[in-house]
XYZ file of N, CA and C in Angstrom:
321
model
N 86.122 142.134 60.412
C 85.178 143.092 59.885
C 84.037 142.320 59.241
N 83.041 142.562 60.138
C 81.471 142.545 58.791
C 80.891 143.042 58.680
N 80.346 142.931 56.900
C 79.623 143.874 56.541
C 78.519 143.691 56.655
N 77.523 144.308 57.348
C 76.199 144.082 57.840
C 75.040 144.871 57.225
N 75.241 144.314 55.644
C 74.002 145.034 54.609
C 72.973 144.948 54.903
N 72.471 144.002 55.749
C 71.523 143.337 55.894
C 70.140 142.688 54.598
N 71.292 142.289 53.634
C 70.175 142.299 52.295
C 71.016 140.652 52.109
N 70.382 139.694 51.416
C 70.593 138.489 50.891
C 70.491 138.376 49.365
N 70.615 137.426 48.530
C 70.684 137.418 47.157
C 68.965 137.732 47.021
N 68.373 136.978 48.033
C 66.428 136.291 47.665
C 65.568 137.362 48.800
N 66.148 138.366 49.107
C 66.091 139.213 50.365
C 66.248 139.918 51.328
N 65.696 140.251 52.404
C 66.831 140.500 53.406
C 66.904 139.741 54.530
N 67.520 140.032 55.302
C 68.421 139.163 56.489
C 66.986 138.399 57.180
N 66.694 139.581 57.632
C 65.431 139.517 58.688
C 63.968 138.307 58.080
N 64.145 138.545 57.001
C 63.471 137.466 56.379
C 63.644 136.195 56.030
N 65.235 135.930 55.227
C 65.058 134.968 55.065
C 66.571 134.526 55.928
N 66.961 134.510 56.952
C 67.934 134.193 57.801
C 68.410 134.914 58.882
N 67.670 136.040 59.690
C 67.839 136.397 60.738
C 69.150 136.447 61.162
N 69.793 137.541 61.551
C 71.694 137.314 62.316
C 71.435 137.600 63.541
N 69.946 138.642 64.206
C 69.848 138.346 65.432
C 71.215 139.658 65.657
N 71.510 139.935 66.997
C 72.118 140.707 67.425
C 73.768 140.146 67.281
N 74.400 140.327 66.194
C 75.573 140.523 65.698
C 76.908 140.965 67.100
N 76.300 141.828 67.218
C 77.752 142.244 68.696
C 77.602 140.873 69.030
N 76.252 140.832 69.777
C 76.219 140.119 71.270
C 76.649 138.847 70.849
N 76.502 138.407 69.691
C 76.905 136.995 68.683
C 78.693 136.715 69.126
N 79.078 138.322 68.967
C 80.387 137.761 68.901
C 80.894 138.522 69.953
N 80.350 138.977 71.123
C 81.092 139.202 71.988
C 80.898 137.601 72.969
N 79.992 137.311 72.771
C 79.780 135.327 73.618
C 80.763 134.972 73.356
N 81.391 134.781 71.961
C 82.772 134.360 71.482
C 83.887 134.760 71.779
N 84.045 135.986 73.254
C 84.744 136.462 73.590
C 85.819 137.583 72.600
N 84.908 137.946 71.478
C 85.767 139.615 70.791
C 84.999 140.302 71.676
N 86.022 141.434 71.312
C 85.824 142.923 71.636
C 84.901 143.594 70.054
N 83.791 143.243 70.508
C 82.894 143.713 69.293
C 82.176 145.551 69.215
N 82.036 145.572 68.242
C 81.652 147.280 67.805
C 81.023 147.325 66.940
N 79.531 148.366 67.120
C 79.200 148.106 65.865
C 79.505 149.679 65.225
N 79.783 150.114 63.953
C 79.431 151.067 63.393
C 79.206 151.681 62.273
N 78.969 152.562 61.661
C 78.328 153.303 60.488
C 79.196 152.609 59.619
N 79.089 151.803 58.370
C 80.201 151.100 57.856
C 80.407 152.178 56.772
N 79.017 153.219 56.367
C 79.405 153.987 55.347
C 80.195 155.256 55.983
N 80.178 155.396 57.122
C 81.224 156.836 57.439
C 82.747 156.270 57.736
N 83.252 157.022 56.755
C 84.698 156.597 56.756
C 85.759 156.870 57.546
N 85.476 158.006 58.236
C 85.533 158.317 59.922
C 85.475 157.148 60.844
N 84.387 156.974 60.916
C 84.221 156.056 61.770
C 84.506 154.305 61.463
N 84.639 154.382 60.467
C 85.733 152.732 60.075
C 87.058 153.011 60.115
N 87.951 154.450 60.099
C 89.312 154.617 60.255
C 89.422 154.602 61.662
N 88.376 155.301 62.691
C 88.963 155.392 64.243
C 88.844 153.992 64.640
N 87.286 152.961 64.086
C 87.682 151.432 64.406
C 88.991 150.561 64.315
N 89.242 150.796 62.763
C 90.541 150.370 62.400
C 92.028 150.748 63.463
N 91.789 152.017 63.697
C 92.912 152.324 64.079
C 93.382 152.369 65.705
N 91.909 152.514 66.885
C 91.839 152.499 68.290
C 92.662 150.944 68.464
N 92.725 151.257 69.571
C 94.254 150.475 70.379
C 93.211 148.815 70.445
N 94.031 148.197 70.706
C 93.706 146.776 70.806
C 93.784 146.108 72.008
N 92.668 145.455 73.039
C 93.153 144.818 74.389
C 93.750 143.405 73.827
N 93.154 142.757 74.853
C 93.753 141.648 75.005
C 92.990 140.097 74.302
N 91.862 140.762 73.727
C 90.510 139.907 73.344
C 90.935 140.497 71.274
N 89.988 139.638 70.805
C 90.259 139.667 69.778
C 89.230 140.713 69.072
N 89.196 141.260 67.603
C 88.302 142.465 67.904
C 87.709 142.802 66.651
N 86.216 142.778 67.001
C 85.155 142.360 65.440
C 84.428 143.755 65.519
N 84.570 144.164 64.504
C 84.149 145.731 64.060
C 82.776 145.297 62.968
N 81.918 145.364 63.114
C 80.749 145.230 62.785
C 80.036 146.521 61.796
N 79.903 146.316 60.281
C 79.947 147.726 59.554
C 78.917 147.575 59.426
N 77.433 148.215 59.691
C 76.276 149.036 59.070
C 76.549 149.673 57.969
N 76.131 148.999 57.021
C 75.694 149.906 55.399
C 74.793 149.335 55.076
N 74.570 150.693 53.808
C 73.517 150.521 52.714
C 74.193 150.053 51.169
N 73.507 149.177 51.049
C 74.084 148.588 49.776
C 74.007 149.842 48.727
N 74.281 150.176 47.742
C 74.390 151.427 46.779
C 74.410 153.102 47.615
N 75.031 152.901 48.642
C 74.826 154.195 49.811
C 75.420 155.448 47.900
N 74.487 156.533 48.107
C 75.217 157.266 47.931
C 74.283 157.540 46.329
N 73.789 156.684 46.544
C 72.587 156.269 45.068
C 71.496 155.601 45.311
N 69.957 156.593 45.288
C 69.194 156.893 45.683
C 68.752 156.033 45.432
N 68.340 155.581 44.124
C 67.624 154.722 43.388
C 68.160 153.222 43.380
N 69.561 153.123 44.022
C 70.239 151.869 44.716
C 69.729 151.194 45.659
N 70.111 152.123 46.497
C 69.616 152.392 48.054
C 68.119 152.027 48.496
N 67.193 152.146 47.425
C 65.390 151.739 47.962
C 65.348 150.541 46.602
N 66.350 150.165 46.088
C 65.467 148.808 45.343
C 65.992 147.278 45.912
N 64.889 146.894 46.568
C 65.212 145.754 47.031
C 66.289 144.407 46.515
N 66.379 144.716 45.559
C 66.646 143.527 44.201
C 68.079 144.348 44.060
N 69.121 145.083 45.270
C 70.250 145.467 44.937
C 71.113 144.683 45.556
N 70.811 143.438 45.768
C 72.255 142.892 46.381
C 72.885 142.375 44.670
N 72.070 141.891 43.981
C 72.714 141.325 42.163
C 71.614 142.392 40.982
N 72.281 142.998 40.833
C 71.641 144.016 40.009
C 72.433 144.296 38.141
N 71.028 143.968 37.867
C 71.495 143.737 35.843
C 70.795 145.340 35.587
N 71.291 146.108 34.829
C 71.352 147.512 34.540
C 71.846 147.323 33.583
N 71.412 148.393 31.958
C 71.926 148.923 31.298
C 73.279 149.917 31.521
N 73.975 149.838 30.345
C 74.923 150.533 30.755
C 74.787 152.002 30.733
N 73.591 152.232 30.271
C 73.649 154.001 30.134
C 72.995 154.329 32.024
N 72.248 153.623 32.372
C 72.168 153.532 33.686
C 73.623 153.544 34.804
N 74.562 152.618 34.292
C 75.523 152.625 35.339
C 76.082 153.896 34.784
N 75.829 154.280 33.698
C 76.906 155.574 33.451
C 76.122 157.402 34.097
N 75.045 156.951 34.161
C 74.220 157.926 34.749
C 74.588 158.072 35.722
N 74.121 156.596 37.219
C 74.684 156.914 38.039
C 76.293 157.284 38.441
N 77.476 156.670 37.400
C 78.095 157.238 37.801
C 78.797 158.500 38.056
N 78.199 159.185 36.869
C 78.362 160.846 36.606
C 77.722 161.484 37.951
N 76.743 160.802 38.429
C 76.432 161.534 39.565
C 76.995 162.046 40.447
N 77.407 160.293 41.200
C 78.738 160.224 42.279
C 80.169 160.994 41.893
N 80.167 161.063 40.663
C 81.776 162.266 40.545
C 80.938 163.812 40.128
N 79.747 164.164 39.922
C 79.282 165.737 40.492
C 79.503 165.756 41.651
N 79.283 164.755 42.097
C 79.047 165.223 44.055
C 80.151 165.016 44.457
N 81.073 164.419 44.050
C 82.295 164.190 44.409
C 83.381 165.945 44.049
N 82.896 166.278 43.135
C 83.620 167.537 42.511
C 82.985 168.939 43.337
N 81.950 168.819 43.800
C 80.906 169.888 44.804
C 81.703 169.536 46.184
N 81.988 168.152 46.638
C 82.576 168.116 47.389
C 84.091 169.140 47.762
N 84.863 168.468 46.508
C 86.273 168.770 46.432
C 86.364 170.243 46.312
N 85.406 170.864 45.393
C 85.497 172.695 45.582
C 84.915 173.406 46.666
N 83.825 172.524 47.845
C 83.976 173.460 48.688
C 84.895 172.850 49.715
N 85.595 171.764 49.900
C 87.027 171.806 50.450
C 88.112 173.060 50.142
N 87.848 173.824 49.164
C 89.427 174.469 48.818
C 88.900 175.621 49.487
């Protein structure tokens, strides 16, 4: 499994170290490579869990670094991020509203 944030400590990928096409990287190496949504959890359980040939087998995750937090998600400077704590506590009240909007219209 990699995680393919595409963000660096000083940047992102594309800037300051290029990965270039990731499958094709490691299907040359002979895996059975995939890439997919690393934030849908769906789709990292059917990776995880689909049958296995005979080749070895690199699941390739697309995310967003702070997925899920807006103000994460568009600041460049989120791969090492210094925040107050009333900030991390903001955002985290968020993620458990939406988490609780979630869970009540499940029932």
């Amino acid at each position: 499994m990699i995680d393919n944030n595409k963000r660096q400590l000083d940047g992102t990928t594309e800037h300051v170290l290029d990965t270039f096409d990731l499958r094709a990287k490691f299907e040359a190496f002979g895996f059975d490579a995939v890439r997919i949504d690393g934030n849908d959890i769906d789709q990292v359980y059917d990776a995880l869990t689909s049958p296995i040939g005979d080749k070895p087998k690199c699941i390739i995750l697309d995310t967003i670094k702070g997925k899920g937090i807006k103000e994460v998600e568009e600041d460049p400077g989120n791969h090492s991020m210094d925040k107050p704590d009333e900030v991390w506590a903001r955002w985290q009240k968020g993620l458990e509203d939406e988490l609780a909007a979630l869970e009540k219209e499940a029932e």
